[in-house]
Coordinates of C-alpha atoms and ligand atoms in Angstrom, one line a residue:
M1 CA -16.0 -28.2 -16.3
A2 CA -13.1 -26.4 -14.7
R3 CA -12.0 -25.7 -11.2
I4 CA -11.2 -22.0 -10.7
V5 CA -10.1 -19.6 -7.9
M6 CA -11.4 -16.1 -8.3
K7 CA -9.8 -13.3 -6.2
F8 CA -11.4 -9.9 -5.6
G9 CA -9.4 -7.1 -4.1
G10 CA -10.5 -4.3 -1.7
T11 CA -11.9 -1.9 -4.3
S12 CA -13.8 -4.7 -6.0
V13 CA -15.6 -5.4 -2.6
G14 CA -15.6 -1.7 -1.5
D15 CA -19.3 -1.4 -0.8
V16 CA -22.5 -3.4 -0.9
D17 CA -23.3 -2.8 -4.5
R18 CA -19.8 -3.9 -5.5
I19 CA -20.2 -7.0 -3.5
K20 CA -23.4 -7.7 -5.4
N21 CA -21.5 -7.2 -8.6
V22 CA -18.9 -9.7 -7.5
A23 CA -21.7 -12.2 -6.7
Q24 CA -22.9 -11.9 -10.3
R25 CA -19.5 -12.6 -11.7
V26 CA -19.2 -15.6 -9.5
K27 CA -22.6 -16.8 -10.6
R28 CA -21.5 -16.7 -14.2
E29 CA -18.7 -19.1 -13.5
V30 CA -21.0 -21.4 -11.5
D31 CA -23.7 -21.3 -14.3
A32 CA -20.9 -22.3 -16.7
G33 CA -20.6 -25.5 -14.7
N34 CA -17.3 -24.7 -12.9
E35 CA -16.2 -25.5 -9.3
V36 CA -15.5 -22.1 -7.7
A37 CA -13.5 -20.9 -4.7
V38 CA -13.6 -17.1 -4.2
V39 CA -10.9 -15.3 -2.2
V40 CA -11.7 -11.8 -1.0
S41 CA -9.8 -8.9 0.7
A42 CA -11.2 -6.5 3.2
M43 CA -13.2 -3.5 1.8
S44 CA -10.8 -0.9 0.5
G45 CA -9.4 1.3 3.3
T46 CA -10.5 -1.1 6.1
T47 CA -7.1 -2.8 6.7
N48 CA -5.4 0.6 6.8
Q49 CA -7.8 1.7 9.5
L50 CA -7.4 -1.4 11.5
V51 CA -3.6 -1.1 11.3
G52 CA -3.9 2.6 12.4
W53 CA -6.0 1.6 15.4
T54 CA -3.4 -1.0 16.6
S55 CA -0.6 1.6 16.5
A56 CA -2.7 4.2 18.1
I57 CA -3.4 1.9 21.1
S58 CA 0.1 0.6 21.4
R59 CA 3.3 1.4 19.6
L60 CA 5.1 -1.8 20.6
H61 CA 2.1 -4.0 19.9
D62 CA 2.0 -7.7 20.4
A63 CA 2.1 -9.0 16.9
R64 CA -0.4 -11.8 17.7
E65 CA -3.0 -9.3 18.8
Y66 CA -2.2 -7.1 15.7
D67 CA -3.1 -10.1 13.6
V68 CA -6.4 -10.6 15.4
V69 CA -7.3 -7.1 14.7
V70 CA -6.1 -6.7 11.1
A71 CA -7.5 -10.1 9.9
S72 CA -11.0 -8.9 10.9
G73 CA -11.6 -6.9 7.7
E74 CA -11.8 -10.1 5.6
Q75 CA -14.3 -11.7 8.0
V76 CA -16.8 -9.0 7.1
T77 CA -16.4 -9.4 3.3
V78 CA -16.6 -13.2 3.2
G79 CA -19.8 -13.2 5.2
L80 CA -21.3 -10.5 3.0
L81 CA -20.3 -12.2 -0.2
A82 CA -21.7 -15.5 0.9
L83 CA -25.0 -13.8 1.7
A84 CA -25.0 -12.0 -1.6
L85 CA -24.5 -15.3 -3.4
Q86 CA -27.2 -17.1 -1.4
D87 CA -29.5 -14.2 -2.3
I88 CA -29.2 -14.9 -6.0
G89 CA -29.7 -18.7 -5.5
I90 CA -26.1 -19.8 -5.3
N91 CA -25.2 -22.4 -2.6
A92 CA -22.2 -20.7 -0.9
R93 CA -20.5 -20.6 2.5
S94 CA -17.8 -18.5 4.0
W95 CA -14.4 -19.9 5.3
L96 CA -12.1 -18.1 7.7
G97 CA -8.4 -19.1 7.6
W98 CA -8.6 -21.2 10.7
Q99 CA -11.7 -23.1 9.5
I100 CA -10.1 -24.5 6.4
P101 CA -7.5 -24.6 7.9
F102 CA -4.9 -22.5 6.1
R103 CA -1.8 -23.5 8.1
T104 CA 1.1 -21.0 8.3
D105 CA 4.3 -20.6 10.3
G106 CA 4.2 -18.4 13.5
I107 CA 5.7 -15.2 12.1
H108 CA 2.8 -12.9 12.9
G109 CA 2.3 -10.0 10.5
K110 CA 4.1 -11.8 7.7
A111 CA 3.4 -15.4 8.0
R112 CA 4.3 -18.0 5.3
I113 CA 1.9 -20.6 4.2
D114 CA 2.9 -24.2 5.1
R115 CA -0.2 -26.2 3.9
I116 CA -3.8 -25.8 3.1
E117 CA -6.2 -28.7 3.9
T118 CA -8.8 -28.6 1.2
Q119 CA -10.6 -32.0 1.6
E120 CA -13.8 -30.6 3.1
M121 CA -13.9 -27.7 0.6
E122 CA -13.5 -30.2 -2.3
R123 CA -16.2 -32.5 -0.8
R124 CA -18.6 -29.5 -0.9
F125 CA -17.6 -28.6 -4.4
A126 CA -18.9 -32.0 -5.5
Q127 CA -22.2 -30.9 -3.9
G128 CA -22.2 -27.7 -5.9
Q129 CA -21.2 -25.4 -3.1
V130 CA -19.1 -22.3 -3.7
A131 CA -16.3 -21.6 -1.1
V132 CA -15.9 -18.0 -0.1
V133 CA -12.5 -17.7 1.5
A134 CA -11.0 -15.0 3.6
G135 CA -7.7 -13.9 2.1
F136 CA -4.7 -12.6 4.0
Q137 CA -5.2 -14.9 7.0
G138 CA -4.2 -18.3 8.4
I139 CA -3.6 -20.2 11.6
G140 CA -0.2 -20.6 13.2
P141 CA 1.3 -23.6 14.9
D142 CA 0.0 -22.3 18.3
A143 CA -3.5 -22.1 16.8
R144 CA -3.5 -18.4 16.8
I145 CA -4.6 -16.2 13.9
T146 CA -1.8 -15.1 11.5
T147 CA -1.7 -12.7 8.6
L148 CA 0.4 -12.9 5.5
G149 CA 1.7 -9.3 5.1
R150 CA 0.0 -6.4 3.3
G151 CA -1.4 -7.3 0.0
G152 CA -1.4 -10.9 1.1
S153 CA -4.7 -12.0 -0.3
D154 CA -3.1 -12.4 -3.8
T155 CA -0.8 -15.0 -2.2
S156 CA -3.8 -16.6 -0.4
A157 CA -5.5 -17.0 -3.8
V158 CA -2.5 -18.4 -5.6
A159 CA -1.7 -20.8 -2.7
L160 CA -5.3 -22.0 -2.7
A161 CA -5.3 -22.5 -6.5
A162 CA -2.1 -24.6 -6.1
A163 CA -3.6 -26.7 -3.3
L164 CA -6.8 -27.3 -5.2
K165 CA -4.9 -27.9 -8.5
A166 CA -7.2 -25.3 -10.0
D167 CA -7.2 -24.8 -13.7
R168 CA -7.0 -21.0 -13.3
C169 CA -6.5 -18.3 -10.7
D170 CA -8.3 -15.1 -11.8
I171 CA -7.2 -12.0 -9.9
Y172 CA -9.9 -9.4 -10.3
T173 CA -8.8 -5.9 -9.6
D174 CA -9.5 -2.2 -10.4
V175 CA -7.2 -2.2 -13.4
D176 CA -7.9 -4.4 -16.4
G177 CA -4.5 -6.1 -16.6
V178 CA -0.7 -5.6 -16.4
Y179 CA 0.5 -2.6 -18.4
T180 CA 3.9 -1.9 -20.0
T181 CA 4.3 0.8 -17.3
D182 CA 2.0 2.8 -15.0
P183 CA -0.7 4.3 -17.2
R184 CA -1.2 7.1 -14.7
I185 CA 2.2 8.6 -15.8
V186 CA 2.5 7.3 -19.3
S187 CA -0.7 7.7 -21.3
K188 CA 0.7 5.5 -24.1
A189 CA 1.2 2.5 -21.8
R190 CA -0.2 -0.7 -23.3
K191 CA -1.9 -3.7 -21.7
I192 CA 0.3 -6.8 -21.9
E193 CA -1.6 -9.9 -23.2
R194 CA 0.8 -12.4 -21.9
I195 CA 3.8 -12.0 -19.5
T196 CA 6.2 -14.6 -18.1
Y197 CA 6.3 -15.4 -14.4
E198 CA 9.9 -14.2 -14.3
E199 CA 9.0 -10.8 -15.8
M200 CA 6.0 -10.4 -13.6
L201 CA 8.2 -11.2 -10.6
E202 CA 10.7 -8.6 -11.5
L203 CA 8.1 -6.0 -12.3
A204 CA 6.2 -6.7 -9.0
S205 CA 9.4 -6.5 -7.0
Q206 CA 10.6 -3.4 -8.8
G207 CA 7.6 -1.4 -7.9
A208 CA 4.6 -2.4 -10.1
K209 CA 1.8 -2.8 -7.7
V210 CA -0.6 -5.1 -9.5
L211 CA 0.3 -8.3 -7.7
Q212 CA 2.0 -9.0 -4.5
T213 CA 5.5 -10.3 -5.3
R214 CA 5.2 -13.4 -3.2
S215 CA 2.1 -14.5 -5.0
V216 CA 4.0 -14.4 -8.3
A217 CA 6.9 -16.4 -6.9
M218 CA 4.4 -19.0 -5.7
A219 CA 2.5 -19.1 -9.0
M220 CA 5.9 -19.7 -10.8
Q221 CA 6.9 -22.4 -8.4
H222 CA 3.6 -24.3 -8.7
G223 CA 2.8 -23.5 -12.3
V224 CA -0.5 -21.8 -11.4
R225 CA -2.0 -20.0 -14.4
V226 CA -2.8 -16.5 -13.2
Q227 CA -4.9 -14.0 -15.0
V228 CA -5.2 -10.4 -13.9
L229 CA -8.5 -8.7 -15.0
S230 CA -10.9 -6.0 -14.2
S231 CA -13.9 -6.6 -11.9
F232 CA -15.7 -3.7 -13.5
V233 CA -15.3 -4.0 -17.3
D234 CA -15.6 -7.2 -19.4
V235 CA -12.3 -7.3 -21.4
P236 CA -9.6 -9.9 -21.5
G237 CA -6.9 -9.3 -18.9
T238 CA -3.2 -10.3 -18.8
L239 CA -2.1 -13.9 -18.5
V240 CA 0.9 -14.8 -16.5
V241 CA 2.4 -17.9 -18.0
D242 CA 5.5 -19.9 -18.8
E243 CA 8.0 -18.5 -21.3
D244 CA 7.2 -21.2 -23.9
E245 CA 3.6 -20.0 -24.1
I246 CA 4.6 -16.7 -25.5
V247 CA 4.9 -16.6 -29.2
E248 CA 6.3 -13.1 -30.0
Q249 CA 8.6 -12.0 -27.3
Q250 CA 9.5 -8.3 -26.9
V251 CA 13.0 -7.5 -25.8
V252 CA 11.7 -5.2 -23.1
T253 CA 8.3 -6.1 -21.7
G254 CA 7.8 -3.4 -19.1
I255 CA 9.2 -0.5 -17.1
A256 CA 8.7 -0.2 -13.4
Y257 CA 9.6 2.5 -10.9
S258 CA 9.9 2.5 -7.2
P259 CA 9.9 5.8 -5.2
D260 CA 10.2 3.8 -2.0
E261 CA 14.0 3.7 -2.0
A262 CA 16.6 5.7 -0.1
K263 CA 20.4 5.9 -0.8
I264 CA 23.1 5.7 1.8
T265 CA 26.8 6.5 1.1
L266 CA 29.5 5.7 3.5
V267 CA 32.5 7.9 2.7
G268 CA 36.0 6.8 3.6
V269 CA 35.4 3.2 4.6
P270 CA 38.6 1.4 5.5
D271 CA 39.5 -0.9 2.6
R272 CA 40.2 -4.2 4.3
P273 CA 38.6 -7.7 4.3
G274 CA 35.5 -8.1 6.5
V275 CA 34.3 -4.5 6.4
A276 CA 31.4 -5.2 3.9
G277 CA 30.5 -8.3 5.9
A278 CA 30.3 -6.2 9.1
I279 CA 28.2 -3.5 7.5
F280 CA 25.7 -5.7 5.7
G281 CA 25.7 -8.2 8.5
S282 CA 24.6 -5.5 11.0
L283 CA 21.9 -4.3 8.6
A284 CA 20.6 -7.8 8.1
D285 CA 20.5 -8.4 11.8
A286 CA 18.3 -5.3 12.1
A287 CA 16.0 -6.7 9.4
V288 CA 17.0 -4.0 6.9
N289 CA 16.8 -5.1 3.3
V290 CA 19.6 -3.8 1.1
D291 CA 18.9 -3.7 -2.7
M292 CA 21.5 -2.0 -4.9
I293 CA 25.2 -1.9 -3.9
V294 CA 28.2 -0.2 -5.4
Q295 CA 31.7 0.0 -4.0
N296 CA 34.4 2.0 -5.6
V297 CA 38.0 0.7 -6.0
S298 CA 40.1 2.6 -3.5
Q299 CA 42.6 4.9 -5.0
D300 CA 45.1 4.9 -2.2
G301 CA 44.6 1.3 -1.0
Q302 CA 43.4 2.8 2.3
T303 CA 39.7 3.8 2.1
T304 CA 36.8 3.5 -0.3
D305 CA 33.2 4.8 -0.7
L306 CA 30.3 2.4 -0.4
T307 CA 26.8 3.3 -1.7
F308 CA 23.7 1.2 -1.4
T309 CA 19.9 1.5 -1.2
V310 CA 17.4 0.5 1.4
G311 CA 13.7 0.9 1.7
K312 CA 12.7 4.5 2.6
A313 CA 10.8 3.1 5.6
D314 CA 14.0 1.5 6.9
L315 CA 16.3 4.5 6.4
D316 CA 16.2 5.7 10.0
R317 CA 16.8 2.2 11.4
A318 CA 19.7 1.7 8.9
S319 CA 21.3 5.0 9.8
H320 CA 21.0 4.2 13.5
V321 CA 22.7 0.8 13.0
L322 CA 25.5 2.4 10.9
D323 CA 26.1 5.1 13.5
K324 CA 26.7 2.5 16.1
L325 CA 29.3 0.8 13.8
R326 CA 31.2 3.9 13.3
N327 CA 33.4 3.3 16.4
D328 CA 34.6 0.0 15.0
L329 CA 34.8 0.9 11.3
A330 CA 36.0 4.5 11.5
Y331 CA 34.4 5.6 8.2
A332 CA 34.5 9.3 7.6
E333 CA 30.9 10.2 6.9
L334 CA 27.4 8.9 6.3
V335 CA 25.4 10.6 3.6
A336 CA 21.7 9.7 3.3
D337 CA 19.4 10.8 0.4
S338 CA 15.7 9.8 0.2
N339 CA 14.9 11.9 -2.7
V340 CA 15.6 9.1 -5.2
C341 CA 13.7 6.7 -7.4
K342 CA 14.6 3.4 -8.9
V343 CA 13.6 2.8 -12.5
S344 CA 13.9 -0.7 -14.1
V345 CA 13.5 -2.1 -17.5
V346 CA 12.5 -5.7 -17.6
G347 CA 12.3 -8.4 -20.3
V348 CA 13.3 -12.0 -20.8
G349 CA 14.4 -11.1 -24.3
M350 CA 17.4 -9.3 -22.8
R351 CA 19.1 -12.7 -22.3
S352 CA 19.6 -13.0 -26.1
Q353 CA 19.8 -9.4 -27.1
P354 CA 22.7 -7.2 -26.2
G355 CA 22.6 -3.4 -25.9
I356 CA 19.7 -2.9 -23.6
A357 CA 21.8 -1.1 -20.9
K358 CA 23.4 1.1 -23.6
T359 CA 20.0 2.2 -25.0
M360 CA 18.8 2.8 -21.4
F361 CA 21.8 4.9 -20.4
Q362 CA 21.8 6.9 -23.7
T363 CA 18.1 7.6 -23.4
L364 CA 18.6 9.0 -19.9
A365 CA 21.6 11.0 -21.0
E366 CA 19.6 12.7 -23.8
K367 CA 17.3 13.9 -21.1
S368 CA 20.2 15.1 -19.0
I369 CA 19.2 12.6 -16.2
N370 CA 22.1 11.6 -14.0
I371 CA 22.4 7.9 -13.1
Q372 CA 23.5 7.5 -9.4
V373 CA 23.6 3.7 -9.0
I374 CA 23.1 0.8 -11.5
S375 CA 22.2 -2.8 -10.9
T376 CA 21.4 -5.6 -13.3
S377 CA 20.1 -9.2 -13.4
E378 CA 19.7 -11.5 -16.4
I379 CA 16.4 -9.9 -17.3
K380 CA 16.5 -6.5 -15.8
V381 CA 18.5 -3.2 -15.7
S382 CA 17.8 -0.8 -12.8
V383 CA 19.1 2.7 -12.3
L384 CA 18.7 5.0 -9.3
I385 CA 18.0 8.6 -10.3
G386 CA 16.8 11.8 -8.7
A387 CA 13.1 11.5 -7.7
D388 CA 12.2 14.6 -9.7
Y389 CA 13.1 12.9 -12.9
T390 CA 11.0 9.8 -12.5
E391 CA 8.2 10.6 -15.0
L392 CA 10.5 12.0 -17.6
A393 CA 12.7 8.9 -17.4
V394 CA 9.9 6.4 -17.5
R395 CA 8.2 8.2 -20.5
A396 CA 11.5 8.5 -22.4
L397 CA 12.4 4.8 -21.8
H398 CA 8.9 3.7 -22.8
T399 CA 9.3 5.3 -26.1
A400 CA 12.9 4.3 -26.6
F401 CA 12.1 0.6 -26.2
G402 CA 9.2 0.8 -28.6
L403 CA 6.5 0.2 -26.0
D404 CA 4.3 3.2 -26.8
A405 CA 0.8 2.3 -28.0
D406 CA 0.1 3.4 -31.6
A407 CA -1.8 6.7 -31.6
D408 CA -4.5 5.2 -33.8
S409 CA -5.0 1.8 -32.1
Ligands
LIG1 N1 -6.6 -6.6 3.2 C1 -5.2 -6.9 3.2 C2 -4.4 -5.6 2.9 O1 -5.0 -4.6 2.7 C3 -4.9 -7.9 2.2 C4 -5.1 -7.6 0.8 O2 -5.8 -6.6 0.5 O3 -4.5 -8.3 -0.1 O4 -3.2 -5.6 2.9
MG2 MG1 -4.3 -6.0 -3.1

């Protein structure tokens, strides 16, 4: 007997028939003698609609009421799934975040989980009851409803698996695993059997959309065994595991791309101590996340150019903040470009194998793709390129790093 958390995303519970299909999958695990908690998202499209309604009513909405509205999608799906399970003879009940309770901090709209009280749920496991849990939501210190940020039900599932000391956390979705890159743009993308937490974390934060980044960080921290698999076809998925569980390690495991970036260049920034601190301090105060940064050495000792990237959604806010700084800093010009894409190659094998950056840059050069900004970590090399070259770059790199599926396999 094992204890497992199963998580189903929006497309997996997108209509009544799909919810019945989920119930059958849950039944299989119950029939195998397992203790089961099921975490569900709202039906696909629902949360977007709820978010749309809140902004249509009020642009400067009260974040506490926003959470009340957007958390409601999951209330529908937990109730429906509990009914579907009861209908096929499974003892099941629904749980909203506040009922468990799923305690979070008070940062409405992107709350962090503090603690999950699972005693009652575990008592009911012992009586054979399945827990159907609303993802994405919790209860804050002031007893008001909170949500965990878009895509947050992955994090709900992993956190619950950690709290329950579950043997597995199976994330069911509309793809059958994690691929070496986006199969929609590279037909030769391959499914990865096992991937390390660190690689998954990099891929998720560099633009691969399979798992919410926070859920991967949490799985890594608590050693939760995560499996990504399809809710529609019965094939093995991808296991996210510790590095020592991977026998044959590729140097590059996957290639991610993120079109959600924008580039800002400040031309003629005075070259003196404190300037970078002032610029990035002001951006941080305005809650703008900065990703890649390059600063040139100044030729004349007077001024330099500073280039960095921010999320596309933050570009206006960032420009506004920097405009205001211009009085103090007296830089010459601000140039913004949102027609860019970040492409990253990721793999823990890079730690021990030199030459990855060289192969990456040469491959792009052969396709006449200009590199605008570079950044690296121990297990990743990222470049910023013109958005129009995204597909070409990803395909060429996928081939260059030997990731293409064999034509005959
Ligand atoms: N329903 C929420 C969203 O769309 C949470 C999730 O799907 O993970 O963001
Ligand atoms: Mg999701």
